[in-house]
PDB file of C-alpha atoms in Angstrom:
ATOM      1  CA  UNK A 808      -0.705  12.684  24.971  1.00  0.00           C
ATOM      2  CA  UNK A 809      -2.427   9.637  25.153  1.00  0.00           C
ATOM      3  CA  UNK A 810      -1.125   6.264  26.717  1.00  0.00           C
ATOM      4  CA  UNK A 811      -0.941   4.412  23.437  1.00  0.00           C
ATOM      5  CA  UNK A 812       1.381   7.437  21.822  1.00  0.00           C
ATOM      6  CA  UNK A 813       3.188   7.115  24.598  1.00  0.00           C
ATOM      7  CA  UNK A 814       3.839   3.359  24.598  1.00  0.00           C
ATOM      8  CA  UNK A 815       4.727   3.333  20.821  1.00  0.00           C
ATOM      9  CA  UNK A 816       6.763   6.388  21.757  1.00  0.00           C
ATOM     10  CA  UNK A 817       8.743   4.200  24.468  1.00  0.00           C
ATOM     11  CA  UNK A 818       8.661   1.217  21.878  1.00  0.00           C
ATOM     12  CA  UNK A 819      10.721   2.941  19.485  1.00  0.00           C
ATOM     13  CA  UNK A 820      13.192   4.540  21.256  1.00  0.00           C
ATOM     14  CA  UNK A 821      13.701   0.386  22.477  1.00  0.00           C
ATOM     15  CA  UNK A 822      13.817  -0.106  19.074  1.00  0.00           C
ATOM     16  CA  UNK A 823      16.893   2.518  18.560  1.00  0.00           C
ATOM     17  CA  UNK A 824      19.131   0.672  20.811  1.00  0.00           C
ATOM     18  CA  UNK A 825      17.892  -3.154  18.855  1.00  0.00           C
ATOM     19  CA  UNK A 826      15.666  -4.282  21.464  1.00  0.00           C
ATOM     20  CA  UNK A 827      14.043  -7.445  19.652  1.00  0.00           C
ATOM     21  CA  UNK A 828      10.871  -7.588  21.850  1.00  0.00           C
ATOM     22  CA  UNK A 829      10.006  -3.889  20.914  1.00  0.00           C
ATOM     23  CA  UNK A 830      10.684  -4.236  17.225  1.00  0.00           C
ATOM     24  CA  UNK A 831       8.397  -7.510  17.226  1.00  0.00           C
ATOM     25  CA  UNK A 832       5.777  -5.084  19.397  1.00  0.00           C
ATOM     26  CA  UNK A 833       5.517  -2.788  16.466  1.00  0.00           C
ATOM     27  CA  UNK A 834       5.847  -5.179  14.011  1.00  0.00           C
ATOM     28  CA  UNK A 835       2.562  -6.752  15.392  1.00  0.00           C
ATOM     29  CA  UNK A 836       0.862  -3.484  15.723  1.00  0.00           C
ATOM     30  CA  UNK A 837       1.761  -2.345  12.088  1.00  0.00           C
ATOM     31  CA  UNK A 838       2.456  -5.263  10.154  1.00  0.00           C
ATOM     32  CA  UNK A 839      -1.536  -5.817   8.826  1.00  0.00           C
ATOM     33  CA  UNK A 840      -1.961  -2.482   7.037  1.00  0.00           C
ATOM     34  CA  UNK A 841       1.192  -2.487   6.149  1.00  0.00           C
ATOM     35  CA  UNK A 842       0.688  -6.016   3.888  1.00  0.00           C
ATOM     36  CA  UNK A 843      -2.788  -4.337   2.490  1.00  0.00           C
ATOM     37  CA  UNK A 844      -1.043  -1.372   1.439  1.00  0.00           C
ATOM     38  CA  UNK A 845       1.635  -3.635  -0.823  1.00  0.00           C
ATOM     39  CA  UNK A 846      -1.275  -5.869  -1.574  1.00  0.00           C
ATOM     40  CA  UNK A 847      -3.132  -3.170  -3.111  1.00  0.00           C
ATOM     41  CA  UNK A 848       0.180  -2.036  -5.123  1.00  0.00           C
ATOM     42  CA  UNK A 849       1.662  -4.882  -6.173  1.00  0.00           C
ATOM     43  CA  UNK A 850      -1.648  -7.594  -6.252  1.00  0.00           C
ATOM     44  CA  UNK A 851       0.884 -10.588  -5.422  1.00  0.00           C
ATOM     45  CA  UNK A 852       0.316 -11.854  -1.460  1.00  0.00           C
ATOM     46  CA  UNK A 853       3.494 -13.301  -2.080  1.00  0.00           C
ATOM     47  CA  UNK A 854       5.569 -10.145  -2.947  1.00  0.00           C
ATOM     48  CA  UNK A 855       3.472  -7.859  -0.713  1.00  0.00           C
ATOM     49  CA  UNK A 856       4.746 -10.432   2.128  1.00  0.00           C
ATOM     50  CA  UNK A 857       8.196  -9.631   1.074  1.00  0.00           C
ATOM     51  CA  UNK A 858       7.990  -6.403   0.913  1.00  0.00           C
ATOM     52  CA  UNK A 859       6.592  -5.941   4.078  1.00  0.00           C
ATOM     53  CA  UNK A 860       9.193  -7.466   5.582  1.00  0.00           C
ATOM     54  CA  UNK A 861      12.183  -5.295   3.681  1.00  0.00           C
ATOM     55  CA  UNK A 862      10.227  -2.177   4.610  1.00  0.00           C
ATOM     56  CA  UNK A 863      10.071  -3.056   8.156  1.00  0.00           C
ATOM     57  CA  UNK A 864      13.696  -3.701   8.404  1.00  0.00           C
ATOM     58  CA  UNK A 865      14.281  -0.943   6.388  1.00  0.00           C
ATOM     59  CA  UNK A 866      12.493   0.970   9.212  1.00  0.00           C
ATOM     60  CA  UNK A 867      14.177  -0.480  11.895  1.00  0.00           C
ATOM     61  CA  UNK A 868      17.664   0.093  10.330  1.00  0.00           C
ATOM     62  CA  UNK A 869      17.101   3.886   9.763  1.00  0.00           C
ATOM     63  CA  UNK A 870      14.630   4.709  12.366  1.00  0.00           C
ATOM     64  CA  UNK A 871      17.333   7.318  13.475  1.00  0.00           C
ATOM     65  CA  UNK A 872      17.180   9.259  10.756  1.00  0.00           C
ATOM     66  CA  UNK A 873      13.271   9.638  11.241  1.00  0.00           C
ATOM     67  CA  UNK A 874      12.976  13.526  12.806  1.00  0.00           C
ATOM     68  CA  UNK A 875       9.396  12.968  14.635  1.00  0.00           C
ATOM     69  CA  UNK A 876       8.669  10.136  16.092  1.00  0.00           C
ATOM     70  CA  UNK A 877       4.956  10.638  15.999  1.00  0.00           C
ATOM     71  CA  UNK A 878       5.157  10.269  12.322  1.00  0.00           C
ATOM     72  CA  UNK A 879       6.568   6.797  12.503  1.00  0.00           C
ATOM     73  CA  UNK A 880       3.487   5.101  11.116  1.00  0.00           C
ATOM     74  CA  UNK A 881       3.118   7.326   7.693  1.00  0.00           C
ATOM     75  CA  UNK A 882       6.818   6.766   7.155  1.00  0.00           C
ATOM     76  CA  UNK A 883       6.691   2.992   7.567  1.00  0.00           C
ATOM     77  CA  UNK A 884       3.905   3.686   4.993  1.00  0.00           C
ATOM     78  CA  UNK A 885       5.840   5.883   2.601  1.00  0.00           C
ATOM     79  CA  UNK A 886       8.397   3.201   2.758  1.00  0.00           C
ATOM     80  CA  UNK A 887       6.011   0.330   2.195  1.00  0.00           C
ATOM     81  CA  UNK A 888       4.468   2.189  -0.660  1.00  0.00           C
ATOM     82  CA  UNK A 889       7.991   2.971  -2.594  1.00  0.00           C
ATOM     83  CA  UNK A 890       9.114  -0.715  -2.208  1.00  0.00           C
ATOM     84  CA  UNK A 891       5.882  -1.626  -3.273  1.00  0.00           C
ATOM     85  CA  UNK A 892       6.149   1.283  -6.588  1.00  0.00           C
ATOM     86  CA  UNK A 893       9.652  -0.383  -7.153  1.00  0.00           C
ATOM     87  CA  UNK A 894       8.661  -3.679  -7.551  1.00  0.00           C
ATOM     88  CA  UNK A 895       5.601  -2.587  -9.723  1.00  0.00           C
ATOM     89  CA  UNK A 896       7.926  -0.259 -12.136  1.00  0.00           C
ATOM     90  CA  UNK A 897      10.476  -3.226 -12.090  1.00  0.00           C
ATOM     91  CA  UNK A 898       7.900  -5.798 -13.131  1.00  0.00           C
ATOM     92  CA  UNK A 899       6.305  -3.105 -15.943  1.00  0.00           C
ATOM     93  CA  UNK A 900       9.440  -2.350 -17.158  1.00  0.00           C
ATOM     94  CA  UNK A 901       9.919  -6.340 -17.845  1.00  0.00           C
ATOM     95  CA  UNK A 902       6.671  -6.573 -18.488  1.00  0.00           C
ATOM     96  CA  UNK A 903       6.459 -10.299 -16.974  1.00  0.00           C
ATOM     97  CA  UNK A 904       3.220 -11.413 -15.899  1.00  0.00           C
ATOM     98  CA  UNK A 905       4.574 -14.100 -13.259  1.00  0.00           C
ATOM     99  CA  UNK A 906       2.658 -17.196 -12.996  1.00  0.00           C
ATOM    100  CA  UNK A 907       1.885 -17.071  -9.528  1.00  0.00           C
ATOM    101  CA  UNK A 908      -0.070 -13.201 -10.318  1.00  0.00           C
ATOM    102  CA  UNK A 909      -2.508 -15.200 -12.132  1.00  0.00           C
ATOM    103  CA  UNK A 910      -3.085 -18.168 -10.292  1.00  0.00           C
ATOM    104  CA  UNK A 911      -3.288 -15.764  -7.592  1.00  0.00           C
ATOM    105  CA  UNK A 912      -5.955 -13.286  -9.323  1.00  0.00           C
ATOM    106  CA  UNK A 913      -8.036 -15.979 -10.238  1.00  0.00           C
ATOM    107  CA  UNK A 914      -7.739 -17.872  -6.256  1.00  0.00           C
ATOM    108  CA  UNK A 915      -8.027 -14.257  -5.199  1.00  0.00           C
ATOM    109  CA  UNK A 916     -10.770 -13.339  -2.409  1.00  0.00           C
ATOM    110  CA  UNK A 917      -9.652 -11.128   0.034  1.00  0.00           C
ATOM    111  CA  UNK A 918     -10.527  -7.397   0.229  1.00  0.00           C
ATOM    112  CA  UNK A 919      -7.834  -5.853  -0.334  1.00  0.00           C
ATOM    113  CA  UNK A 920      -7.512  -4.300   2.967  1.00  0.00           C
ATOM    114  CA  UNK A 921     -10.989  -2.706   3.146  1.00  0.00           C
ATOM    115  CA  UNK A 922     -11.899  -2.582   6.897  1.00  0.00           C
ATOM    116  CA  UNK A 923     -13.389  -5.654   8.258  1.00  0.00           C
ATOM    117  CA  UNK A 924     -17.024  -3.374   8.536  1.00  0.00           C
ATOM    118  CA  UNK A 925     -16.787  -2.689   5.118  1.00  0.00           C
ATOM    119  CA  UNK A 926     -15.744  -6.221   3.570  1.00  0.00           C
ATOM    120  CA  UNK A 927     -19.397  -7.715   3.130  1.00  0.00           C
ATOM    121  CA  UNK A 928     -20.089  -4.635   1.545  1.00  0.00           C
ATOM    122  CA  UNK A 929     -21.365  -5.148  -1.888  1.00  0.00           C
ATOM    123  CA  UNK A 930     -20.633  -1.849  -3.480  1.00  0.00           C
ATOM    124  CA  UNK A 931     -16.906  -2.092  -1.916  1.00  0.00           C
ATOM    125  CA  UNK A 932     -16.278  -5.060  -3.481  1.00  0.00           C
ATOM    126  CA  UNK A 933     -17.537  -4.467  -6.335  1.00  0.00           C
ATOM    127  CA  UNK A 934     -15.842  -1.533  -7.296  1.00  0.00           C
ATOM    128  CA  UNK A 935     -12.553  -3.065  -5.859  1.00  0.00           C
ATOM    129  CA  UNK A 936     -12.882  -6.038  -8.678  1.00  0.00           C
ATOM    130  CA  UNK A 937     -13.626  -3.967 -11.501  1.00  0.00           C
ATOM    131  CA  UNK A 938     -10.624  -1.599 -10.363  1.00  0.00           C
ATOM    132  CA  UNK A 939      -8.612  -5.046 -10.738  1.00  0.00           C
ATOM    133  CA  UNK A 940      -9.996  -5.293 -14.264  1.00  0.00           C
ATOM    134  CA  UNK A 941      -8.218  -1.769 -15.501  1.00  0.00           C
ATOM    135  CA  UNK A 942      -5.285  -0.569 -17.089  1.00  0.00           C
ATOM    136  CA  UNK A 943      -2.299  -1.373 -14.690  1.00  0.00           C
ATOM    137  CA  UNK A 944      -1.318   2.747 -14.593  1.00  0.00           C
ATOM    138  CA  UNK A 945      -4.928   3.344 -14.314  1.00  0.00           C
ATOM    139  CA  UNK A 946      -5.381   0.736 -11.060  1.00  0.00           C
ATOM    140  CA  UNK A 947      -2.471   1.647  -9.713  1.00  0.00           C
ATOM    141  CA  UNK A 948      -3.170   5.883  -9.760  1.00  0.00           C
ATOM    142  CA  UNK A 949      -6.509   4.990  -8.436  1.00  0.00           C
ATOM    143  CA  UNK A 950      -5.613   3.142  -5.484  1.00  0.00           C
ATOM    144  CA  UNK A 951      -2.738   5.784  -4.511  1.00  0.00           C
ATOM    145  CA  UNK A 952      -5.316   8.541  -5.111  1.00  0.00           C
ATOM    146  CA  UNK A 953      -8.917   6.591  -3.658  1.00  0.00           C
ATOM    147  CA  UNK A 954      -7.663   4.026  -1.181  1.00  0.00           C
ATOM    148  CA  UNK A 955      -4.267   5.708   0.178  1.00  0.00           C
ATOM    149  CA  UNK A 956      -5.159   9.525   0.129  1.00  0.00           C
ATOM    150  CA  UNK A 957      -2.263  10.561  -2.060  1.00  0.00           C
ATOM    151  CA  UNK A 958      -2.880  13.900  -3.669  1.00  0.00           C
ATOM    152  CA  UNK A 959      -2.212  14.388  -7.296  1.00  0.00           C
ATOM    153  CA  UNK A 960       1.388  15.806  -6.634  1.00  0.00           C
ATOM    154  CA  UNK A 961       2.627  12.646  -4.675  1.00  0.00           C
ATOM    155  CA  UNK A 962       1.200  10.579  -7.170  1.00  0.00           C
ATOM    156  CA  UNK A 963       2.761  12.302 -10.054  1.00  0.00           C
ATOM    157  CA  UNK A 964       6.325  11.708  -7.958  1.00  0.00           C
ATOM    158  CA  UNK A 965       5.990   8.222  -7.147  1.00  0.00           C
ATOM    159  CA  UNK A 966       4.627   7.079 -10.575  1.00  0.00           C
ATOM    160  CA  UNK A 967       7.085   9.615 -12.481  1.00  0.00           C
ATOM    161  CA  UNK A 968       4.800  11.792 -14.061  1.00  0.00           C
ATOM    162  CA  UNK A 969       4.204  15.409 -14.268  1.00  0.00           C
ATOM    163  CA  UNK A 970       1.324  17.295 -12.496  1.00  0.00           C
ATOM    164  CA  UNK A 971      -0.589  17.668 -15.563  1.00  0.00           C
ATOM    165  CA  UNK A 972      -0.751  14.289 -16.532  1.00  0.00           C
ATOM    166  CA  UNK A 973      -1.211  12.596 -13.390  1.00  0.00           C
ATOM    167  CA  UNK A 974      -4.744  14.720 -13.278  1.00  0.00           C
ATOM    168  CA  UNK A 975      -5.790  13.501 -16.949  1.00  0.00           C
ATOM    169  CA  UNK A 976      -4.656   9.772 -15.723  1.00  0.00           C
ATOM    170  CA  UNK A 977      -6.667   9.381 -13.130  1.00  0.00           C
ATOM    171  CA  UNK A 978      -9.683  11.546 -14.579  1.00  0.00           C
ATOM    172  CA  UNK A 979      -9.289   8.845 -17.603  1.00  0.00           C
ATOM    173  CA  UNK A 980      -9.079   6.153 -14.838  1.00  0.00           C
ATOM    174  CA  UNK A 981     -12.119   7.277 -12.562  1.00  0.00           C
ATOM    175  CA  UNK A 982     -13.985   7.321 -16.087  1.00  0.00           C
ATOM    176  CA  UNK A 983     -12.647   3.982 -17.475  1.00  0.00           C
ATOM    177  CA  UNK A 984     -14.244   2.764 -13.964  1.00  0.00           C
ATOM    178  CA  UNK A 985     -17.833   4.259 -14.530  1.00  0.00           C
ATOM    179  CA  UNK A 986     -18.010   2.748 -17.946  1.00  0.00           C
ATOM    180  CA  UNK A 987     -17.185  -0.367 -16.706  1.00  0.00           C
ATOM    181  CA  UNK A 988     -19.690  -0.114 -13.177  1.00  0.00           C
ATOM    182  CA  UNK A 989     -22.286   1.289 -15.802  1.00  0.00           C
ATOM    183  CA  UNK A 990     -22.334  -1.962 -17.247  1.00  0.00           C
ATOM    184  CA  UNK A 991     -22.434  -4.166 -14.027  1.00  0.00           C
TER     185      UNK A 991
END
């Protein structure tokens, strides 16, 4: 086992019994991907800030009921990414387009959490702002599929959807973003 699994490994069991210093340890170690993955989800800085911060207290709050502590990291993800799906099915089903997501799209230049090799990268960010410019269930199956690794099972879960048609959404999607590349 290396050091580092071992430190995080001693970090959380601080964390257990409240220790402030540890949670603010892995707070710093996790707290950057963590923001890119709600970024990506729920395209609002603002929001992804938020809920960031609910997910990590969320964490915090339950990490007793987590079984393996090696998997902390994926389920601080999984956590992240349903607050982040709850916020976007909340704001779909309202279907309010909040002032601040536009001013923000068009001020918008970050990366959305591409590595910091890969952000000068033409082709990266290229296909990241046309992605942007689809169908909000086509983005959003994309990025859980592309950027986060979900398989087409998960995806059909989180986004409420059987098998079936989470395959023909993002086949639709992954076409609806050729069309639109082919054009660039």
């Amino acid at each position: 086992m290396t050091s580092t699994n071992q430190n995080i490994e001693q970090l959380l069991q601080l964390c257990k019994s409240g220790n402030q210093r540890a949670q603010l340890e892995i707070y710093n170690r996790y707290n950057k991907a963590m923001y890119n993955t709600a970024l990506r989800i729920v395209k609002d800085s603002y929001k992804a800030e938020d809920i960031m911060q609910e997910s990590f207290l969320t964490a915090f709050t339950k990490l007793n009921t987590l079984e393996d502590i090696n998997m902390f990291g994926a389920w601080l993800k999984r956590i992240v990414i349903n607050n982040s799906i709850g916020y976007y099915n909340k704001m779909a089903k309202h279907n309010e387009v909040p002032l601040d997501t536009v001013i923000y799209k068009v001020e918008d230049n970050s990366n959305d959490g591409i590595e910091e090799h890969e952000q000068h990268n033409e082709k990266v960010t290229q296909i990241l702002d046309v992605m942007k410019t689809l169908k909000p269930n086509y983005n959003l199956s994309l990025t859980l599929h592309l950027i986060e690794g979900y398989d087409y099972e998960e995806i059909g879960e989180i986004m409420n959807i059987s098998y079936a048609n989470c395959r023909t959404l993002i086949s639709r999607a992954k076409e609806s973003l050729r069309k639109k590349l082919a054009v660039i």
